[in-house]
Amino acid sequence: MSSTINPLLCDPATGVCEIPGLDVSSEGRINMQSDKPVKVTYFTDPICSTCWGIEPQLRKLKLEYGDYLDIDYRMGGLLPDWNYNSGGISKPSDVGPHWDEVSAHYQMPIDGDVWLEDPLHSSFPPSVAVKAAALQDEIKAATFMRKLREAVFLEKKNITRWEVISEAAAAVGLDVDQLKTDFEGLGNDLFEEDLALAKELGVRGFPTMLFTDQDSNQLKVYGFKPYETFENALLAIYPDAVKKPVNLTSDISLFEHYPTLTPKEFATITAISFEEAEEQLDKLFEQNLVDKLTIKNGSVYRLK
């Protein structure tokens, strides 16, 4: 029987991009290998719109509790190809309007017109690229994935194309030639391992985060949730974690941590309203301290 779930139809109500046809009867355990008290295994996908929606929460968690957690990024394979017809999205042009809805719901800028102008055939190539990047440097790989997300969600770039992937890689300081080699080789094996692990652990959609301590105790946060849910999961697993206040000497200082910020990210991290965040970011733009990219569903600000 064919599934009525479409992986690109991320339900704003549940905050989940669900994988069709996945058997979730089993739920395995994470192999805890980390020098830090908590390992966060994050199953995601470069084109998962809900994963883009939780970037504010994830960025705040890193700032406040980064000393206690190690994030292990795992790719989930959201869109293998277009060989299905289900869930209200049967072709690339159906995705654009849905992304517009998701953008408004999460207050994160997205321009879905990429699905009209240069549609992606799969999310596998950028996923493999992220795994290939991690072979060089895991921190740069995470920054690289953010760059790919900005390219597809904000700049309407087809991130399955090698020229787009290589441009993002160069921008974050990766060795592009080595990335190409690993993209065509070992990166594919690592991606297949991630897909197998997702099935083993019963991961049925994105975003999924598994919080694991040194004794292999495990908590799952599934889908879009407010920041407090992620914070509480960490504290339940490791009660000794102490929040590091986000001390900002000025509005511009947050850009020292994150060179690009959306108003929702700025608002979430600094605990102010969305409107206040927009006002403060616009002041920085007027002072010529940041650049501003405005798209049809919002803006993003970039340190000069």
Short mmCIF file of C-alpha atoms in Angstrom, two decimals:
data_model
loop_
_atom_site.label_atom_id
_atom_site.label_comp_id
_atom_site.label_asym_id
_atom_site.label_seq_id
_atom_site.Cartn_x
_atom_site.Cartn_y
_atom_site.Cartn_z
CA MET A 1 0.00 0.00 0.00
CA SER A 2 1.43 3.37 -0.95
CA SER A 3 2.07 5.93 1.76
CA THR A 4 0.11 9.18 1.94
CA ILE A 5 3.03 10.83 3.70
CA ASN A 6 5.25 13.06 1.62
CA PRO A 7 8.68 13.78 3.11
CA LEU A 8 8.68 17.35 1.82
CA LEU A 9 5.29 18.10 3.36
CA CYS A 10 6.53 19.23 6.77
CA ASP A 11 3.54 19.59 9.06
CA PRO A 12 3.77 22.92 10.95
CA ALA A 13 1.29 21.63 13.52
CA THR A 14 3.51 18.69 14.51
CA GLY A 15 6.77 20.29 13.45
CA VAL A 16 7.89 17.18 11.61
CA CYS A 17 9.08 16.23 8.13
CA GLU A 18 8.15 12.56 8.21
CA ILE A 19 9.74 9.72 6.26
CA PRO A 20 7.17 7.62 4.38
CA GLY A 21 7.05 3.85 4.74
CA LEU A 22 9.56 3.56 7.56
CA ASP A 23 9.21 0.75 10.09
CA VAL A 24 9.65 2.32 13.53
CA SER A 25 8.86 -0.77 15.60
CA SER A 26 12.42 -0.88 16.91
CA GLU A 27 14.20 1.83 18.82
CA GLY A 28 17.89 1.25 19.35
CA ARG A 29 20.43 3.04 21.51
CA ILE A 30 23.16 5.49 20.65
CA ASN A 31 26.76 4.39 21.03
CA MET A 32 28.04 7.06 23.40
CA GLN A 33 31.48 8.18 22.29
CA SER A 34 32.13 11.75 23.39
CA ASP A 35 34.48 13.62 25.67
CA LYS A 36 31.59 15.82 26.78
CA PRO A 37 28.86 14.78 29.24
CA VAL A 38 26.09 14.75 26.63
CA LYS A 39 26.01 13.61 23.03
CA VAL A 40 23.26 15.04 20.84
CA THR A 41 22.67 12.89 17.78
CA TYR A 42 20.84 15.15 15.37
CA PHE A 43 19.06 13.55 12.41
CA THR A 44 18.48 16.23 9.82
CA ASP A 45 18.53 16.97 6.11
CA PRO A 46 19.88 20.00 4.22
CA ILE A 47 16.47 20.70 2.66
CA CYS A 48 14.31 19.97 5.74
CA SER A 49 12.28 23.15 6.21
CA THR A 50 11.44 22.33 9.84
CA CYS A 51 15.15 21.85 10.55
CA TRP A 52 15.64 25.36 9.21
CA GLY A 53 12.83 26.37 11.56
CA ILE A 54 14.71 25.14 14.66
CA GLU A 55 17.99 26.87 13.82
CA PRO A 56 17.20 29.59 16.41
CA GLN A 57 16.76 27.01 19.18
CA LEU A 58 19.82 25.01 18.15
CA ARG A 59 22.03 28.09 17.96
CA LYS A 60 20.93 29.23 21.41
CA LEU A 61 21.53 25.77 22.86
CA LYS A 62 25.08 25.81 21.51
CA LEU A 63 25.78 29.22 23.05
CA GLU A 64 24.31 28.47 26.46
CA TYR A 65 25.31 24.82 26.91
CA GLY A 66 28.01 24.19 24.32
CA ASP A 67 30.51 23.23 27.03
CA TYR A 68 28.42 20.19 27.90
CA LEU A 69 27.29 18.81 24.58
CA ASP A 70 28.74 17.34 21.45
CA ILE A 71 26.44 17.46 18.40
CA ASP A 72 26.72 14.56 16.00
CA TYR A 73 25.05 15.52 12.72
CA ARG A 74 23.43 12.65 10.86
CA MET A 75 21.84 12.96 7.43
CA GLY A 76 18.42 11.44 6.96
CA GLY A 77 17.73 11.26 3.22
CA LEU A 78 14.52 13.28 3.09
CA LEU A 79 14.13 13.25 -0.70
CA PRO A 80 15.64 10.26 -2.55
CA ASP A 81 13.97 11.27 -5.83
CA TRP A 82 10.58 12.17 -7.29
CA ASN A 83 9.41 8.62 -8.03
CA TYR A 84 6.27 8.88 -5.92
CA ASN A 85 2.98 10.73 -5.87
CA SER A 86 1.62 11.21 -2.39
CA GLY A 87 0.73 13.57 0.39
CA GLY A 88 -0.30 16.53 -1.74
CA ILE A 89 3.15 17.07 -3.24
CA SER A 90 3.85 15.10 -6.40
CA LYS A 91 6.22 17.42 -8.27
CA PRO A 92 8.79 20.10 -7.39
CA SER A 93 6.46 23.03 -8.12
CA ASP A 94 4.16 21.82 -5.32
CA VAL A 95 6.88 22.46 -2.73
CA GLY A 96 7.17 26.22 -3.24
CA PRO A 97 3.79 27.23 -1.75
CA HIS A 98 4.33 24.82 1.14
CA TRP A 99 7.69 26.39 1.95
CA ASP A 100 6.00 29.80 1.98
CA GLU A 101 3.57 28.49 4.60
CA VAL A 102 6.37 26.99 6.68
CA SER A 103 8.29 30.26 6.50
CA ALA A 104 5.39 32.23 7.93
CA HIS A 105 4.71 29.65 10.65
CA TYR A 106 8.29 29.56 11.96
CA GLN A 107 9.11 33.22 11.17
CA MET A 108 12.21 32.04 9.33
CA PRO A 109 12.82 33.46 5.82
CA ILE A 110 12.37 30.97 2.98
CA ASP A 111 11.95 31.58 -0.73
CA GLY A 112 10.28 28.52 -2.20
CA ASP A 113 10.68 29.72 -5.78
CA VAL A 114 13.77 27.53 -6.15
CA TRP A 115 11.28 24.72 -6.84
CA LEU A 116 9.98 26.68 -9.81
CA GLU A 117 13.24 28.12 -11.12
CA ASP A 118 15.84 25.39 -10.53
CA PRO A 119 14.24 22.46 -8.67
CA LEU A 120 16.26 19.89 -6.78
CA HIS A 121 15.96 16.28 -7.92
CA SER A 122 17.02 14.87 -4.54
CA SER A 123 18.44 15.81 -1.15
CA PHE A 124 21.04 13.06 -1.36
CA PRO A 125 23.88 15.03 -3.06
CA PRO A 126 24.05 17.81 -0.42
CA SER A 127 23.71 15.18 2.31
CA VAL A 128 26.68 13.26 0.93
CA ALA A 129 28.59 16.53 0.65
CA VAL A 130 28.06 17.23 4.36
CA LYS A 131 29.37 13.77 5.26
CA ALA A 132 32.36 14.31 2.97
CA ALA A 133 33.05 17.67 4.63
CA ALA A 134 33.04 16.07 8.08
CA LEU A 135 35.99 13.92 7.02
CA GLN A 136 38.02 17.13 6.88
CA ASP A 137 36.63 19.04 9.84
CA GLU A 138 33.40 18.45 11.77
CA ILE A 139 33.05 22.07 12.85
CA LYS A 140 33.52 23.32 9.30
CA ALA A 141 31.08 20.66 8.12
CA ALA A 142 28.37 22.07 10.39
CA THR A 143 29.10 25.57 9.09
CA PHE A 144 29.05 24.16 5.55
CA MET A 145 25.59 22.68 6.09
CA ARG A 146 24.36 26.04 7.32
CA LYS A 147 25.82 27.60 4.17
CA LEU A 148 24.00 25.06 2.00
CA ARG A 149 20.75 25.78 3.81
CA GLU A 150 21.16 29.50 3.28
CA ALA A 151 21.83 28.82 -0.39
CA VAL A 152 18.63 26.83 -0.93
CA PHE A 153 16.25 28.59 1.48
CA LEU A 154 17.38 32.18 0.98
CA GLU A 155 19.20 32.37 -2.35
CA LYS A 156 17.11 29.92 -4.38
CA LYS A 157 20.18 27.89 -5.36
CA ASN A 158 19.99 24.26 -6.37
CA ILE A 159 22.30 22.66 -3.80
CA THR A 160 22.48 19.39 -5.72
CA ARG A 161 24.72 21.13 -8.26
CA TRP A 162 28.45 20.69 -7.72
CA GLU A 163 29.20 24.34 -8.52
CA VAL A 164 26.90 25.42 -5.68
CA ILE A 165 28.33 22.81 -3.29
CA SER A 166 31.91 23.76 -4.11
CA GLU A 167 31.20 27.47 -3.70
CA ALA A 168 29.77 26.86 -0.22
CA ALA A 169 32.73 24.63 0.66
CA ALA A 170 35.27 27.25 -0.38
CA ALA A 171 33.40 29.91 1.59
CA VAL A 172 33.83 27.98 4.86
CA GLY A 173 37.46 27.05 4.25
CA LEU A 174 37.16 23.43 3.14
CA ASP A 175 39.60 21.86 0.71
CA VAL A 176 37.36 21.69 -2.36
CA ASP A 177 39.49 19.16 -4.25
CA GLN A 178 39.52 16.80 -1.27
CA LEU A 179 35.79 17.34 -0.83
CA LYS A 180 35.22 16.33 -4.45
CA THR A 181 37.18 13.12 -3.91
CA ASP A 182 35.27 12.24 -0.74
CA PHE A 183 31.96 13.34 -2.28
CA GLU A 184 32.47 10.74 -5.00
CA GLY A 185 33.84 8.13 -2.60
CA LEU A 186 33.77 7.70 1.17
CA GLY A 187 31.08 10.34 1.71
CA ASN A 188 28.54 8.01 0.09
CA ASP A 189 29.44 5.18 2.47
CA LEU A 190 29.07 7.46 5.49
CA PHE A 191 25.71 8.67 4.23
CA GLU A 192 24.49 5.08 3.85
CA GLU A 193 25.64 4.44 7.42
CA ASP A 194 23.51 7.38 8.58
CA LEU A 195 20.46 6.02 6.76
CA ALA A 196 20.99 2.61 8.35
CA LEU A 197 21.42 4.15 11.81
CA ALA A 198 18.19 6.12 11.43
CA LYS A 199 16.31 2.89 10.71
CA GLU A 200 18.02 1.11 13.60
CA LEU A 201 17.05 3.87 16.01
CA GLY A 202 13.49 4.17 14.74
CA VAL A 203 13.91 7.72 13.50
CA ARG A 204 10.80 8.50 11.46
CA GLY A 205 11.26 12.14 10.59
CA PHE A 206 13.19 15.34 10.98
CA PRO A 207 14.31 17.04 13.06
CA THR A 208 15.04 14.30 15.59
CA MET A 209 17.52 14.84 18.40
CA LEU A 210 18.66 12.10 20.75
CA PHE A 211 20.27 13.32 23.99
CA THR A 212 22.53 10.63 25.45
CA ASP A 213 24.66 10.68 28.61
CA GLN A 214 27.78 8.71 29.51
CA ASP A 215 25.63 5.93 31.01
CA SER A 216 23.68 5.59 27.74
CA ASN A 217 20.52 7.13 29.20
CA GLN A 218 18.65 8.63 26.28
CA LEU A 219 15.94 11.23 25.62
CA LYS A 220 14.38 12.07 22.28
CA VAL A 221 13.15 15.46 21.11
CA TYR A 222 11.13 14.98 17.95
CA GLY A 223 10.05 17.77 15.62
CA PHE A 224 9.80 21.50 16.10
CA LYS A 225 9.71 22.41 19.78
CA PRO A 226 10.26 25.63 21.75
CA TYR A 227 13.74 26.26 23.11
CA GLU A 228 12.79 25.20 26.63
CA THR A 229 12.07 21.65 25.42
CA PHE A 230 15.62 21.21 24.16
CA GLU A 231 17.05 22.84 27.28
CA ASN A 232 14.96 20.63 29.56
CA ALA A 233 16.04 17.50 27.70
CA LEU A 234 19.67 18.41 28.24
CA LEU A 235 19.11 19.16 31.94
CA ALA A 236 17.16 15.93 32.43
CA ILE A 237 20.06 13.96 31.00
CA TYR A 238 22.75 16.04 32.74
CA PRO A 239 21.36 18.03 35.70
CA ASP A 240 24.79 19.52 36.51
CA ALA A 241 24.82 21.59 33.33
CA VAL A 242 25.02 25.30 34.10
CA LYS A 243 23.67 27.79 31.62
CA LYS A 244 26.24 30.22 30.25
CA PRO A 245 24.45 33.55 29.85
CA VAL A 246 24.68 35.05 26.38
CA ASN A 247 26.53 38.21 27.38
CA LEU A 248 26.48 40.68 24.51
CA THR A 249 28.45 43.88 24.78
CA SER A 250 26.48 45.26 21.85
CA ASP A 251 23.94 44.18 19.25
CA ILE A 252 26.75 43.47 16.79
CA SER A 253 28.62 41.12 19.14
CA LEU A 254 26.28 38.19 18.44
CA PHE A 255 27.58 38.22 14.87
CA GLU A 256 30.99 37.23 16.26
CA HIS A 257 29.41 33.85 17.04
CA TYR A 258 27.13 33.61 14.02
CA PRO A 259 28.08 35.71 10.97
CA THR A 260 24.55 35.41 9.57
CA LEU A 261 21.40 35.87 11.62
CA THR A 262 17.70 36.05 10.91
CA PRO A 263 15.44 38.20 13.11
CA LYS A 264 13.92 35.06 14.63
CA GLU A 265 17.38 33.76 15.56
CA PHE A 266 18.36 37.10 17.05
CA ALA A 267 15.09 37.26 18.98
CA THR A 268 15.33 33.71 20.33
CA ILE A 269 18.95 33.98 21.41
CA THR A 270 18.58 37.38 23.07
CA ALA A 271 15.08 36.72 24.49
CA ILE A 272 13.43 39.74 22.89
CA SER A 273 10.42 40.02 20.61
CA PHE A 274 10.62 39.44 16.88
CA GLU A 275 9.74 43.09 16.28
CA GLU A 276 12.47 44.31 18.62
CA ALA A 277 14.97 42.05 16.88
CA GLU A 278 14.05 43.46 13.48
CA GLU A 279 14.41 46.99 14.80
CA GLN A 280 17.84 46.35 16.31
CA LEU A 281 19.11 44.53 13.22
CA ASP A 282 17.87 47.30 10.95
CA LYS A 283 19.80 49.82 13.06
CA LEU A 284 22.96 47.81 12.49
CA PHE A 285 22.22 47.82 8.79
CA GLU A 286 21.67 51.59 8.78
CA GLN A 287 25.01 51.97 10.58
CA ASN A 288 26.63 49.98 7.75
CA LEU A 289 27.79 47.27 10.17
CA VAL A 290 25.90 44.42 8.50
CA ASP A 291 24.51 43.60 5.09
CA LYS A 292 20.83 42.78 4.68
CA LEU A 293 19.33 40.32 2.23
CA THR A 294 15.59 40.71 1.88
CA ILE A 295 13.61 37.96 0.20
CA LYS A 296 9.88 37.60 -0.29
CA ASN A 297 9.35 36.00 3.13
CA GLY A 298 11.75 37.92 5.37
CA SER A 299 15.35 38.99 5.75
CA VAL A 300 18.74 37.74 6.86
CA TYR A 301 21.58 39.90 8.12
CA ARG A 302 25.23 39.19 7.42
CA LEU A 303 28.33 40.61 9.10
CA LYS A 304 30.33 42.76 6.71
#
